[in-house]
Short mmCIF file of C-alpha atoms (C1' of nucleotides) in Angstrom, two decimals:
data_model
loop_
_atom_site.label_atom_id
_atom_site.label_comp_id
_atom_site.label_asym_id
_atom_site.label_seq_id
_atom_site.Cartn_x
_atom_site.Cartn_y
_atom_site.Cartn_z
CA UNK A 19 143.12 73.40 48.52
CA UNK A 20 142.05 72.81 45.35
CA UNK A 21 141.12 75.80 42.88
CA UNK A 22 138.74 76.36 40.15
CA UNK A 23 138.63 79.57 38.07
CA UNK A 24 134.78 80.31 36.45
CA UNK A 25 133.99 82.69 34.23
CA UNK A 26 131.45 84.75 34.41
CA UNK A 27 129.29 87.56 32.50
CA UNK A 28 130.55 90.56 31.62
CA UNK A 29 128.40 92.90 34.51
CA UNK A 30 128.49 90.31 36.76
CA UNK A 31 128.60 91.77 40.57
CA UNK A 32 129.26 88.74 43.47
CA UNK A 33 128.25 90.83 46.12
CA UNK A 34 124.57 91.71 44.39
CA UNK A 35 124.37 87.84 44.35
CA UNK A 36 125.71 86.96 47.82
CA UNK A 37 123.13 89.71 49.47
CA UNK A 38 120.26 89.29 46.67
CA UNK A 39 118.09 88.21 50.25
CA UNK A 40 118.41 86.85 53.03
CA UNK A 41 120.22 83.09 52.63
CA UNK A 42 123.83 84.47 53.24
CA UNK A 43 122.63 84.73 57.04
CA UNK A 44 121.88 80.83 57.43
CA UNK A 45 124.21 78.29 57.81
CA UNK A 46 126.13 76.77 56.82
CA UNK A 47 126.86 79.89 54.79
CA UNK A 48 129.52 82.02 56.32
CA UNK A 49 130.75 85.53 54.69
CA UNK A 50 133.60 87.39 55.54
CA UNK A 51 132.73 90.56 54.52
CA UNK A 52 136.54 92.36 54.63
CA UNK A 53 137.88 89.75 52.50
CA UNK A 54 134.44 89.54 50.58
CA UNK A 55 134.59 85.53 50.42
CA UNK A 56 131.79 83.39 50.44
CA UNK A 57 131.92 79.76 52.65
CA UNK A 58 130.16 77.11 53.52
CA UNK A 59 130.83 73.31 54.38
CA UNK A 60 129.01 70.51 52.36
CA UNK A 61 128.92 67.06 52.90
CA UNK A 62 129.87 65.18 49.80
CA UNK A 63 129.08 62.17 48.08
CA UNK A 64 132.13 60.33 49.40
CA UNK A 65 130.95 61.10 52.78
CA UNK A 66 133.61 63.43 53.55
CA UNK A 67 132.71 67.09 54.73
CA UNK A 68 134.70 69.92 52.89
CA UNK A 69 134.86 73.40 53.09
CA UNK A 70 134.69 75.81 50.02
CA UNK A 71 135.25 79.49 49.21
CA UNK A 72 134.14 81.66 46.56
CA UNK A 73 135.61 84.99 45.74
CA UNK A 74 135.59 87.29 43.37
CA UNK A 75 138.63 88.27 41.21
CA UNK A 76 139.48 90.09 38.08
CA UNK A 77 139.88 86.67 36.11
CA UNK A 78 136.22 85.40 37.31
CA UNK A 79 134.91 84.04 40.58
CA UNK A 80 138.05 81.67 42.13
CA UNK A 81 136.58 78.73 43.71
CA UNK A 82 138.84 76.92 46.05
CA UNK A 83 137.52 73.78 47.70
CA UNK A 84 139.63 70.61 50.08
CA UNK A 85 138.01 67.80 48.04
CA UNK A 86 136.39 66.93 44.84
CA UNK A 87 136.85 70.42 42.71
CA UNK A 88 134.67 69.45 40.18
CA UNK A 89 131.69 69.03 42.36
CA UNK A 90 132.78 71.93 44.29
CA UNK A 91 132.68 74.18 40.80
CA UNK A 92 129.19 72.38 39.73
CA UNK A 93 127.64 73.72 43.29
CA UNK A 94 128.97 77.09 42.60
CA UNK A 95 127.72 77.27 39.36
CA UNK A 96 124.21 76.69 40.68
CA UNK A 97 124.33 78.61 43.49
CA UNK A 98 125.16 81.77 42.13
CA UNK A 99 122.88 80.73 39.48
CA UNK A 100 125.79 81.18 36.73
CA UNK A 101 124.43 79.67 33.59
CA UNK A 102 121.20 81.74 33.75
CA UNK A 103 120.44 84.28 31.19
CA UNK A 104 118.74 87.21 32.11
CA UNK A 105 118.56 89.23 29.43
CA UNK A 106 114.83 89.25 28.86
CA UNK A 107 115.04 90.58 32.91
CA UNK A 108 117.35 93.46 31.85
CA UNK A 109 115.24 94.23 28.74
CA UNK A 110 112.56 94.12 30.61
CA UNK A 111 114.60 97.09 32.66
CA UNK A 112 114.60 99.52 30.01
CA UNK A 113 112.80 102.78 30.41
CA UNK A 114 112.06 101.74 34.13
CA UNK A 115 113.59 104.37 36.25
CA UNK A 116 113.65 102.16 39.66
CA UNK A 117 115.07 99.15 37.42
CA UNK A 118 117.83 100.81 35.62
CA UNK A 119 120.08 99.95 38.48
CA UNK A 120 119.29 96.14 38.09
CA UNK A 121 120.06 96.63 34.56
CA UNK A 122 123.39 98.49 34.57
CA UNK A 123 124.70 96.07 37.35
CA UNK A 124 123.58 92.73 35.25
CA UNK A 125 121.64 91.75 38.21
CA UNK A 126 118.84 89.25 38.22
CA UNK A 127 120.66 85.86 40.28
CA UNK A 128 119.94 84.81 43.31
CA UNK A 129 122.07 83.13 46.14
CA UNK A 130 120.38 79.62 46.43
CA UNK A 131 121.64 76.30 48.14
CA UNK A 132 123.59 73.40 46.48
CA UNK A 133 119.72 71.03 46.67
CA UNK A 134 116.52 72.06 46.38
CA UNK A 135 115.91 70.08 50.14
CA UNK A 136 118.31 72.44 51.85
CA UNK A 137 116.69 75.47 50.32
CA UNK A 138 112.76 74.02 50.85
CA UNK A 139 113.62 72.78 54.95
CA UNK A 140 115.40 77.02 55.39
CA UNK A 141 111.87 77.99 53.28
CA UNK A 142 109.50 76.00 55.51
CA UNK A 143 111.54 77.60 58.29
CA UNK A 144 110.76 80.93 57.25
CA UNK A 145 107.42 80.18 57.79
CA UNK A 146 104.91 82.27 59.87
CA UNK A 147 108.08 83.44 62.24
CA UNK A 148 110.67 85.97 62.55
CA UNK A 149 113.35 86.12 60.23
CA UNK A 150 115.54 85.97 64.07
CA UNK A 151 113.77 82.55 64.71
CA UNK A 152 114.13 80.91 61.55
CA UNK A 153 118.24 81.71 61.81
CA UNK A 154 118.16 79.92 65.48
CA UNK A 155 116.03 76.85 63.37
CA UNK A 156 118.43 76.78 61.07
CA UNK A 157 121.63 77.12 63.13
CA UNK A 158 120.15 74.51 65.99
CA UNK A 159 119.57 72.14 62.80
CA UNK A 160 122.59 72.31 61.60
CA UNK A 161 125.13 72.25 64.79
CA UNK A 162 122.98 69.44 66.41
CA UNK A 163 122.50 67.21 63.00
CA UNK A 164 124.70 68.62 60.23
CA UNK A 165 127.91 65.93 59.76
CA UNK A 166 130.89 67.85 61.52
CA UNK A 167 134.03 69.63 59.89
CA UNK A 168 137.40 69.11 61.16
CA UNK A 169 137.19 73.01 62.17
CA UNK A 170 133.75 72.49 64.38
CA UNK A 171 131.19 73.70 62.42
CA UNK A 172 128.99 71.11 60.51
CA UNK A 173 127.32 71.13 57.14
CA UNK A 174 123.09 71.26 55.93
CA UNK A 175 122.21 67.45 56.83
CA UNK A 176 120.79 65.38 54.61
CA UNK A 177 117.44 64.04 54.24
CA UNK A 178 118.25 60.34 55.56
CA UNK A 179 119.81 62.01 59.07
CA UNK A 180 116.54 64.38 59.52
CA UNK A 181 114.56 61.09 58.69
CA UNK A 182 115.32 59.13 61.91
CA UNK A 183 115.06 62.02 64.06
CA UNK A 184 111.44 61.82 66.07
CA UNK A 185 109.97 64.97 65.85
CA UNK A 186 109.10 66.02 69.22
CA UNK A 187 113.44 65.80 69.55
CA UNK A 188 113.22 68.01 66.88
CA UNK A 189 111.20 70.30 68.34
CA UNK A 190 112.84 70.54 71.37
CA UNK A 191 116.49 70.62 70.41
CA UNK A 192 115.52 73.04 67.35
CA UNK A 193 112.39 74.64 68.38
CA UNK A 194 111.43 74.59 65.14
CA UNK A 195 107.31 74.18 66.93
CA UNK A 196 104.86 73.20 64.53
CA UNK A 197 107.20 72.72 61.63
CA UNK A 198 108.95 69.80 63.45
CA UNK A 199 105.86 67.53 61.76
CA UNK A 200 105.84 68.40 58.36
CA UNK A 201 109.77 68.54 58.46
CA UNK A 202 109.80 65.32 59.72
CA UNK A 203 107.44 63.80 56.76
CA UNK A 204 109.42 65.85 54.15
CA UNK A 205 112.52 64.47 54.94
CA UNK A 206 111.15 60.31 55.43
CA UNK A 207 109.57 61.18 51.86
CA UNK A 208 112.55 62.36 50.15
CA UNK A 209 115.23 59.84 51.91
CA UNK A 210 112.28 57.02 50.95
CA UNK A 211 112.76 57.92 47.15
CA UNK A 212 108.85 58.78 46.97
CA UNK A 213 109.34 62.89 46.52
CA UNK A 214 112.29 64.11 44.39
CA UNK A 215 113.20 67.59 45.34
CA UNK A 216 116.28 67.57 42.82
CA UNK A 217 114.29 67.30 40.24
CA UNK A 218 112.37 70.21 40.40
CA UNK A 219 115.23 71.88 39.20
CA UNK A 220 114.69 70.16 35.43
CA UNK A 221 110.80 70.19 34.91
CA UNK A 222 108.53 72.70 34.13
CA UNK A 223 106.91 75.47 35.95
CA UNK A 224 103.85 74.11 36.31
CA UNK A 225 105.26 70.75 37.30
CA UNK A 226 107.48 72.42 39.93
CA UNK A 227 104.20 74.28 41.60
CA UNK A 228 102.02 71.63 41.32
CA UNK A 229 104.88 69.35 42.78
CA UNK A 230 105.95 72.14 45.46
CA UNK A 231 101.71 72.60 46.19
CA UNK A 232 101.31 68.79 46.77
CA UNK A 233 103.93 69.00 49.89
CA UNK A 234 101.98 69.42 53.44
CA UNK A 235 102.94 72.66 54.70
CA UNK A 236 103.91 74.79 51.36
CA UNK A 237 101.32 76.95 50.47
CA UNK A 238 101.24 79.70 48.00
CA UNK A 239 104.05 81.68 49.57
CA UNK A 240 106.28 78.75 50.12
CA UNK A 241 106.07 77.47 46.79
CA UNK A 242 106.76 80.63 44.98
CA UNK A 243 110.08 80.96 47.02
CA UNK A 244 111.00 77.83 46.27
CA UNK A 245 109.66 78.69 42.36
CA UNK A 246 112.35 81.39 42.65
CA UNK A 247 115.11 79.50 43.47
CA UNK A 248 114.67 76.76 41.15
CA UNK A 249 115.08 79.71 38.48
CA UNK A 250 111.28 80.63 37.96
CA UNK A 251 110.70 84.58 38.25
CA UNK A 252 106.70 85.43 37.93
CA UNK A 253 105.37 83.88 41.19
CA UNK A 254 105.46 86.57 43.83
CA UNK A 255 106.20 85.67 47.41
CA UNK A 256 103.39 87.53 49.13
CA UNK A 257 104.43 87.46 52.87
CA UNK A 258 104.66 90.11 55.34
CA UNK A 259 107.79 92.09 54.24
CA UNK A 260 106.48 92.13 50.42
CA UNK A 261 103.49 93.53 51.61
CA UNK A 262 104.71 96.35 53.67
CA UNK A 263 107.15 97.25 50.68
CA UNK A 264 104.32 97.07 47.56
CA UNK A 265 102.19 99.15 50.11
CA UNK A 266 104.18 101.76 51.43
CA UNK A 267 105.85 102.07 47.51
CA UNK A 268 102.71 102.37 45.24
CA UNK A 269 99.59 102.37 47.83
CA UNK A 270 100.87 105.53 49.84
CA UNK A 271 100.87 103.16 52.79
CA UNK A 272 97.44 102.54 52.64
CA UNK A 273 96.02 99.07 53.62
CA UNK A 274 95.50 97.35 50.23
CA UNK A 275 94.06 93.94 49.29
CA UNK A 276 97.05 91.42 48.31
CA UNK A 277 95.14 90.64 44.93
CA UNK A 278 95.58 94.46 43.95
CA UNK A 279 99.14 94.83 45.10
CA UNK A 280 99.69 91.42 42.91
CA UNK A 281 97.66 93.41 40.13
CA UNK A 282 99.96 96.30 40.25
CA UNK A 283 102.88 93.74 38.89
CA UNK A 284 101.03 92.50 35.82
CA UNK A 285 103.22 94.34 33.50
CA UNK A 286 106.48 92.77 33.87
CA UNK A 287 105.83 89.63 33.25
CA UNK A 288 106.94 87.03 33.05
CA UNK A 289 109.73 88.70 35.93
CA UNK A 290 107.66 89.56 38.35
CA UNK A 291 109.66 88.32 41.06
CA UNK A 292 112.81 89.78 39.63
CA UNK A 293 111.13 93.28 40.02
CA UNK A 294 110.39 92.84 43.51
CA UNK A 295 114.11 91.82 44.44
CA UNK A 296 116.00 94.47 42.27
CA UNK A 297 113.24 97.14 42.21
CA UNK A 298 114.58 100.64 43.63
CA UNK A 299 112.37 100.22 46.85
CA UNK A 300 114.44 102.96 48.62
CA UNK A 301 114.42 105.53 45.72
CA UNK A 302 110.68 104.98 44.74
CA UNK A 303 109.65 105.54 48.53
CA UNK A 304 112.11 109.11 48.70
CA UNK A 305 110.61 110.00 45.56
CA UNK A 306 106.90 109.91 46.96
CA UNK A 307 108.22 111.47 50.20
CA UNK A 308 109.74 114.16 47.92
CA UNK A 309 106.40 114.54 45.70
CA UNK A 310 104.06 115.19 48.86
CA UNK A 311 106.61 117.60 50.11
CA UNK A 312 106.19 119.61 47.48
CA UNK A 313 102.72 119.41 46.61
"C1'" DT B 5 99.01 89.36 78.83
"C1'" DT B 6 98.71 90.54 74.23
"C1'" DC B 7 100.28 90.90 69.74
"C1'" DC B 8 102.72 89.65 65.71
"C1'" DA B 9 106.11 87.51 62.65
"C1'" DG B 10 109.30 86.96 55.41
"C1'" DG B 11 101.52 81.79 56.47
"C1'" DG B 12 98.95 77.28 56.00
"C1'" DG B 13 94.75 74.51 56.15
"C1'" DT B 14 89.93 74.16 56.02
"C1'" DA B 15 85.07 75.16 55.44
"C1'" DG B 16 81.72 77.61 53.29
"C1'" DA B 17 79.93 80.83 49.95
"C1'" DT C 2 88.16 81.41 43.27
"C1'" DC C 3 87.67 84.10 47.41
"C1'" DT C 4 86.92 85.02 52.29
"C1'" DA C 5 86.60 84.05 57.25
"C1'" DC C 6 88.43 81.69 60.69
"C1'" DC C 7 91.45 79.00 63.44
"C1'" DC C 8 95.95 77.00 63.95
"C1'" DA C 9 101.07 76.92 65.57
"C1'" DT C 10 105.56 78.88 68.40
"C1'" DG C 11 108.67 82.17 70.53
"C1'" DG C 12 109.86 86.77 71.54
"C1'" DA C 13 108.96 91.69 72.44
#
DNA sequence: TTCCAGGGGTAGA
DNA sequence: TCTACCCATGGA
């Protein structure tokens, strides 16, 4: 195994990162939560498929990969989103009660995938379902098409694999239902060279939405997931679970229109999104438990 | 059987 | 821009 030691900032916490939502749980991440180290197979340019481990030590996060290192660090780097600076986020913290955890802790990163088309197919698969069905997607993906490991398990595949595949197969084998379609044109797009997902990563916001908006079967929610893992924080992921939170929060669990639970995040921007992820959730709803206790 | 889940697309106002 | 309505699948 090869190793790589990275440095990282001075209140940096790997587990915030690892569980800052709900990626750890889909393959081909793995976490081994006794010896706190974070795995997952890739398939790499050579065509080989290597596993690599990130941990957390005293010296900075130890990488420790079976091929190509430098790759292996590069990938790290971006998935734990370690070149970002958040201290307009943490600012942004100050005087919040609810936020000055995010603040102490340095927290603001998310976990993301190595490419932006791993992290928009686990994104289209969290789509309208369960967060239960869109693990089984992902894991019947994977295990039927990902390029196998030497130890069994197999890696994300890639775009050109998930090309050929006729979508009614991919329905059935990954009962992925309607998604199988617009999966399958995704991924004949992006392994035709006519939609570059990579390089969402380098152009502007509004470039990245538009781009993200363009692609049948990402719609506002979509996109702004997507928005957030290609490092842009103000576009709020209104689904199901963000509702329920903002409502049972700040609306006393009253049924409220999404445009005024959007409304009641206009003042931190531009890190709206951050807010929602690292917000206090738990300790604002005690506190309005506590409040109509006592009055 | 019905309802809903970490919504999207479309038509019409 | 906003709303109403229909669409899809699998599981409880």
């Amino acid at each position: 195994m090869h190793e790589t030691l990275l440095a990282v900032a001075p209140a940096f916490h790997f587990r915030d990162v690892v569980f800052s939502h709900g990626w750890l749980r889909l393959p081909p991440y793995q976490w081994d939560d006794e010896a706190g180290i974070l795995s997952r197979l890739d398939r790499l340019p050579s065509g080989s498929v290597a596993r690599t481990e990130i941990r957390d030590t005293p010296e900075g996060l130890l990488v420790r990969t079976e091929a190509e290192p430098e790759h292996a660090a590069a990938r790290a780097r971006w998935m734990l989103a370690l070149d970002e600076d958040f201290s307009g986020f943490h600012a942004l913290c100050e005087g919040e009660p609810h936020l000055a955890r995010a603040a102490e802790r340095g927290q603001g990163r998310i976990l993301r995938c190595p490419t932006a088309w791993e992290d928009l197919v686990k994104t289209l698969f969290s789509v309208n379902t369960t967060w239960r069905q869109t693990i089984a997607m992902t894991t019947h993906l994977v295990n039927h098409y990902g390029a196998s490991h030497p130890s069994g398990a197999a890696a994300f595949p890639d775009p050109e694999v998930v090309a050929r595949i006729d979508p009614q197969e991919l329905q059935e084998r990954c009962r992925v239902g309607y998604r199988a379609g617009v999966l399958s044109a995704i991924a004949r797009e992006v392994a035709d060279g006519r939609l570059d997902l990579e390089r969402l990563k380098s152009v502007s916001l509004e470039e990245a939405e538009a781009g993200l908006l363009a692609i049948r079967g990402i719609g506002p929610y979509a996109a702004a997931n997507m928005l957030m893992l290609l490092g842009h924080y103000d576009h709020l992921p209104v689904d199901s679970w963000f509702r329920k939170t903002v409502r049972d929060a700040w609306f006393n669990g009253e049924s409220t229109p999404d445009r005024k639970m959007v409304e009641a995040f206009d003042r931190f921007r531009p890190y709206r999104t951050l807010v929602y992820l690292f917000y206090d959730w738990e300790g604002a709803m005690r506190r309005e438990v506590w409040e109509g206790t006592v009055g």
